[in-house]
Short mmCIF file of C-alpha atoms in Angstrom, two decimals:
data_model
loop_
_atom_site.label_atom_id
_atom_site.label_comp_id
_atom_site.label_asym_id
_atom_site.label_seq_id
_atom_site.Cartn_x
_atom_site.Cartn_y
_atom_site.Cartn_z
CA SER A 27 -64.76 -20.09 112.86
CA GLN A 28 -63.65 -23.17 112.21
CA THR A 29 -59.54 -24.13 112.62
CA ILE A 30 -58.10 -27.35 112.11
CA HIS A 31 -54.62 -28.54 114.06
CA GLN A 32 -52.00 -30.96 112.86
CA TRP A 33 -49.10 -31.98 114.52
CA PRO A 34 -46.12 -32.34 114.47
CA ALA A 35 -45.09 -30.22 111.59
CA THR A 36 -42.04 -32.73 110.45
CA LEU A 37 -41.12 -35.85 111.67
CA VAL A 38 -38.31 -38.04 110.94
CA GLN A 39 -38.60 -41.46 112.06
CA PRO A 40 -36.36 -44.63 111.41
CA VAL A 41 -37.57 -47.69 109.46
CA GLY A 42 -39.72 -50.41 111.27
CA SER A 43 -40.70 -47.79 114.11
CA PRO A 44 -44.38 -46.48 115.08
CA LEU A 45 -45.96 -43.48 113.66
CA SER A 46 -49.02 -41.28 115.25
CA LEU A 47 -49.90 -37.87 113.49
CA GLU A 48 -52.91 -36.12 114.99
CA CYS A 49 -55.33 -34.01 113.94
CA THR A 50 -58.34 -32.07 115.54
CA VAL A 51 -60.82 -29.58 114.25
CA GLU A 52 -62.54 -26.63 116.56
CA GLY A 53 -65.70 -24.89 115.60
CA THR A 54 -67.74 -27.13 113.91
CA SER A 55 -69.60 -30.41 114.77
CA ASN A 56 -69.52 -33.62 113.15
CA PRO A 57 -67.25 -32.72 110.66
CA ASN A 58 -66.15 -35.20 107.60
CA LEU A 59 -62.64 -35.95 108.40
CA TYR A 60 -59.70 -37.07 105.69
CA TRP A 61 -56.21 -37.98 105.71
CA TYR A 62 -54.40 -37.01 102.25
CA ARG A 63 -50.63 -38.01 101.52
CA GLN A 64 -48.60 -36.06 98.79
CA ALA A 65 -45.65 -38.17 97.75
CA ALA A 66 -42.97 -36.25 95.94
CA GLY A 67 -43.79 -35.52 92.11
CA ARG A 68 -47.49 -36.71 92.54
CA GLY A 69 -50.80 -34.98 93.43
CA LEU A 70 -53.20 -35.52 96.89
CA GLN A 71 -53.98 -38.96 97.31
CA LEU A 72 -56.59 -39.36 99.57
CA LEU A 73 -55.85 -42.49 102.39
CA PHE A 74 -59.15 -42.52 104.82
CA TYR A 75 -61.94 -40.70 105.40
CA SER A 76 -64.48 -40.73 108.51
CA ILE A 77 -68.08 -39.84 108.29
CA GLY A 78 -68.57 -40.15 112.23
CA ILE A 79 -66.74 -41.42 115.50
CA GLY A 80 -65.32 -44.64 114.77
CA GLN A 81 -66.35 -44.69 111.34
CA ILE A 82 -63.26 -44.72 108.98
CA SER A 83 -63.26 -45.58 105.25
CA SER A 84 -60.11 -46.83 103.55
CA GLU A 85 -59.23 -45.69 99.94
CA VAL A 86 -55.99 -47.31 99.68
CA PRO A 87 -54.70 -50.34 101.08
CA GLN A 88 -51.20 -49.90 102.99
CA ASN A 89 -49.70 -50.12 106.12
CA LEU A 90 -51.40 -47.28 107.85
CA SER A 91 -54.38 -47.15 109.87
CA ALA A 92 -56.46 -44.06 110.80
CA SER A 93 -58.70 -44.00 113.97
CA ARG A 94 -61.28 -41.37 115.26
CA PRO A 95 -61.79 -41.87 119.01
CA GLN A 96 -63.77 -38.28 119.47
CA ASP A 97 -65.82 -36.50 117.14
CA ARG A 98 -63.26 -33.78 116.21
CA GLN A 99 -60.32 -35.85 116.22
CA PHE A 100 -58.44 -37.91 113.77
CA ILE A 101 -55.58 -40.19 114.07
CA LEU A 102 -53.10 -41.51 111.30
CA SER A 103 -51.07 -44.59 112.61
CA SER A 104 -48.64 -47.10 111.69
CA LYS A 105 -47.03 -49.90 113.34
CA LYS A 106 -44.11 -50.37 111.38
CA LEU A 107 -43.09 -47.19 109.34
CA LEU A 108 -41.47 -48.00 105.59
CA LEU A 109 -39.27 -45.88 103.77
CA SER A 110 -42.23 -45.38 100.96
CA ASP A 111 -43.83 -44.04 103.77
CA SER A 112 -42.01 -40.66 103.27
CA GLY A 113 -44.49 -37.90 102.17
CA PHE A 114 -46.56 -34.91 103.16
CA TYR A 115 -49.44 -35.90 105.04
CA LEU A 116 -52.46 -33.47 105.14
CA CYS A 117 -55.75 -33.80 107.47
CA ALA A 118 -58.81 -32.02 106.51
CA TRP A 119 -62.13 -31.54 107.30
CA SER A 120 -65.67 -30.59 105.42
CA VAL A 121 -69.14 -30.40 106.34
CA TRP A 122 -71.80 -32.90 105.31
CA GLN A 123 -73.74 -31.43 102.52
CA GLY A 124 -73.79 -30.89 98.97
CA ASP A 125 -71.25 -29.17 97.15
CA SER A 126 -68.77 -28.02 100.00
CA PRO A 127 -64.88 -27.59 100.13
CA LEU A 128 -62.19 -29.36 102.12
CA HIS A 129 -60.56 -27.36 104.54
CA PHE A 130 -56.68 -28.63 105.00
CA GLY A 131 -54.51 -28.38 108.07
CA ASN A 132 -50.74 -27.21 107.39
CA GLY A 133 -49.45 -30.73 107.09
CA THR A 134 -46.69 -33.24 108.34
CA ARG A 135 -43.63 -33.57 106.43
CA LEU A 136 -42.68 -37.04 107.12
CA THR A 137 -39.01 -38.81 106.33
CA VAL A 138 -38.86 -42.65 107.18
CA THR A 139 -34.85 -43.12 107.23
CA ASP B 11 -54.93 -43.83 85.11
CA GLN B 12 -55.14 -40.12 85.81
CA GLN B 13 -58.68 -39.05 85.97
CA VAL B 14 -57.66 -35.25 86.40
CA LYS B 15 -54.73 -33.77 84.67
CA GLN B 16 -52.79 -30.87 84.81
CA ASN B 17 -50.27 -31.05 81.78
CA SER B 18 -48.42 -27.87 83.02
CA PRO B 19 -46.33 -28.73 85.86
CA SER B 20 -45.42 -25.00 85.63
CA LEU B 21 -46.20 -21.45 84.34
CA SER B 22 -44.08 -18.34 84.43
CA VAL B 23 -46.23 -15.11 83.88
CA GLN B 24 -45.30 -11.54 84.23
CA GLU B 25 -46.74 -9.38 87.00
CA GLY B 26 -50.02 -7.46 85.97
CA ARG B 27 -50.73 -10.06 83.16
CA ILE B 28 -53.51 -13.20 83.05
CA SER B 29 -52.57 -16.44 84.31
CA ILE B 30 -54.19 -19.44 82.65
CA LEU B 31 -54.16 -22.93 84.51
CA ASN B 32 -55.77 -25.93 82.84
CA CYS B 33 -56.86 -28.95 84.00
CA ASP B 34 -58.46 -31.90 81.72
CA TYR B 35 -60.51 -34.57 83.19
CA THR B 36 -61.53 -37.82 81.95
CA ASN B 37 -64.68 -38.77 84.54
CA SER B 38 -68.13 -37.50 83.05
CA MET B 39 -69.55 -38.14 86.18
CA PHE B 40 -67.50 -35.77 88.56
CA ASP B 41 -69.94 -32.55 88.69
CA TYR B 42 -67.77 -30.35 91.04
CA PHE B 43 -64.79 -29.17 90.75
CA LEU B 44 -62.00 -26.74 92.75
CA TRP B 45 -58.87 -25.10 92.69
CA TYR B 46 -56.47 -24.86 95.41
CA LYS B 47 -53.80 -22.86 96.02
CA LYS B 48 -50.64 -24.38 98.03
CA TYR B 49 -47.55 -22.65 99.53
CA PRO B 50 -44.26 -24.91 100.24
CA ALA B 51 -44.49 -26.45 103.94
CA GLU B 52 -48.24 -25.35 104.18
CA GLY B 53 -51.82 -27.50 103.50
CA PRO B 54 -53.69 -26.51 100.09
CA THR B 55 -55.87 -23.67 100.65
CA PHE B 56 -59.46 -23.60 99.19
CA LEU B 57 -59.56 -21.04 96.14
CA ILE B 58 -62.48 -21.26 94.04
CA SER B 59 -65.02 -24.03 93.02
CA ILE B 60 -67.68 -24.81 90.28
CA SER B 61 -70.73 -26.79 90.03
CA SER B 62 -71.27 -28.83 86.60
CA ILE B 63 -74.29 -26.79 86.09
CA LYS B 64 -72.28 -23.59 85.77
CA ASP B 65 -69.87 -22.59 83.03
CA LYS B 66 -68.14 -19.76 84.87
CA ASN B 67 -67.75 -18.93 88.49
CA GLU B 68 -65.97 -15.36 89.44
CA ASP B 69 -64.45 -14.16 92.84
CA GLY B 70 -62.50 -11.15 92.54
CA ARG B 71 -59.39 -11.71 90.43
CA PHE B 72 -59.73 -15.38 90.15
CA THR B 73 -62.20 -16.92 87.57
CA VAL B 74 -63.14 -20.59 86.59
CA PHE B 75 -64.39 -21.53 83.10
CA LEU B 76 -65.85 -25.18 82.62
CA ASN B 77 -66.37 -26.67 79.19
CA LYS B 78 -68.29 -30.02 80.21
CA SER B 79 -68.19 -31.38 76.44
CA ALA B 80 -64.37 -30.78 76.47
CA LYS B 81 -64.19 -32.04 79.71
CA HIS B 82 -61.91 -29.21 80.51
CA LEU B 83 -61.85 -26.51 83.32
CA SER B 84 -59.49 -23.64 83.83
CA LEU B 85 -58.64 -20.77 86.46
CA HIS B 86 -58.08 -17.60 85.16
CA ILE B 87 -55.96 -14.75 87.46
CA VAL B 88 -56.11 -11.44 86.54
CA PRO B 89 -54.29 -9.58 87.11
CA SER B 90 -51.47 -11.57 88.27
CA GLN B 91 -49.50 -10.78 91.70
CA PRO B 92 -46.21 -11.77 92.44
CA GLY B 93 -48.15 -13.24 95.97
CA ASP B 94 -49.97 -15.59 93.44
CA SER B 95 -46.80 -17.57 92.99
CA ALA B 96 -47.51 -20.87 94.25
CA VAL B 97 -48.71 -24.68 93.26
CA TYR B 98 -52.36 -24.72 91.96
CA PHE B 99 -54.23 -28.12 92.43
CA CYS B 100 -57.18 -28.87 90.40
CA ALA B 101 -59.60 -31.35 92.08
CA ALA B 102 -62.85 -33.03 91.12
CA SER B 103 -65.53 -35.13 92.74
CA GLY B 104 -68.41 -37.13 92.06
CA GLY B 105 -70.62 -35.16 94.39
CA TYR B 106 -73.23 -36.14 97.41
CA GLY B 107 -72.66 -35.59 100.94
CA GLY B 108 -70.07 -37.77 102.87
CA SER B 109 -67.97 -38.54 99.50
CA GLN B 110 -67.08 -34.53 99.10
CA GLY B 111 -63.76 -35.92 100.54
CA ASN B 112 -62.90 -38.34 97.56
CA LEU B 113 -61.74 -35.69 95.81
CA ILE B 114 -59.50 -36.46 92.76
CA PHE B 115 -56.74 -34.21 92.52
CA GLY B 116 -54.22 -33.55 89.58
CA LYS B 117 -50.48 -33.12 90.07
CA GLY B 118 -50.52 -29.34 90.19
CA THR B 119 -48.95 -26.63 88.55
CA LYS B 120 -46.34 -24.20 89.86
CA LEU B 121 -47.20 -20.84 89.07
CA SER B 122 -44.31 -17.99 89.07
CA VAL B 123 -45.42 -14.31 88.90
CA LYS B 124 -42.47 -12.22 88.05
CA PRO B 125 -42.01 -8.95 89.05
#
């Protein structure tokens, strides 16, 4: 069966520090991978998605970036965090076919102080 | 502009009764709709989905109804159980592979089922 791992679960970082969140998927090949963010009082917002190694699409301009160095690895990064980057970050995967749901990881609670 | 709206931020229901969660959308190109359930400090869990070619999909205690003319869908939980207490997100997509992740989510409805 497929599983998705996301870490760390919680993170407190000072403003201006770098960020690296990692996500890996097991049990499937060539998944679509996604990074979402849930800010306080808001729904889930798509940040990045990837349909293959090295292929990244950005949905929202920001100071975050994403990379996919391996088929089942997705990384969310920032060179300098802002206070507004605080939120709940979720990695997700789906298969490449018609109507299929997203499957989410357990998320990372990021607090920028 | 919100394309997917969940106008009730919270809902309280007695155990054993029916819970009805509502969702409205504005984009007529949406053709795939999903409901997710989320517990605190966890990622959302896929619950049930419906394609626009259907008007009802049922899975155990959960049924989703789609009214395309009204651009409205609802999730019915019967009977409601205390373990159903969570935040429920409605999501919609314009379909086709690769963009399934471009789900547009509502802000969620917090369901509380009281024993």
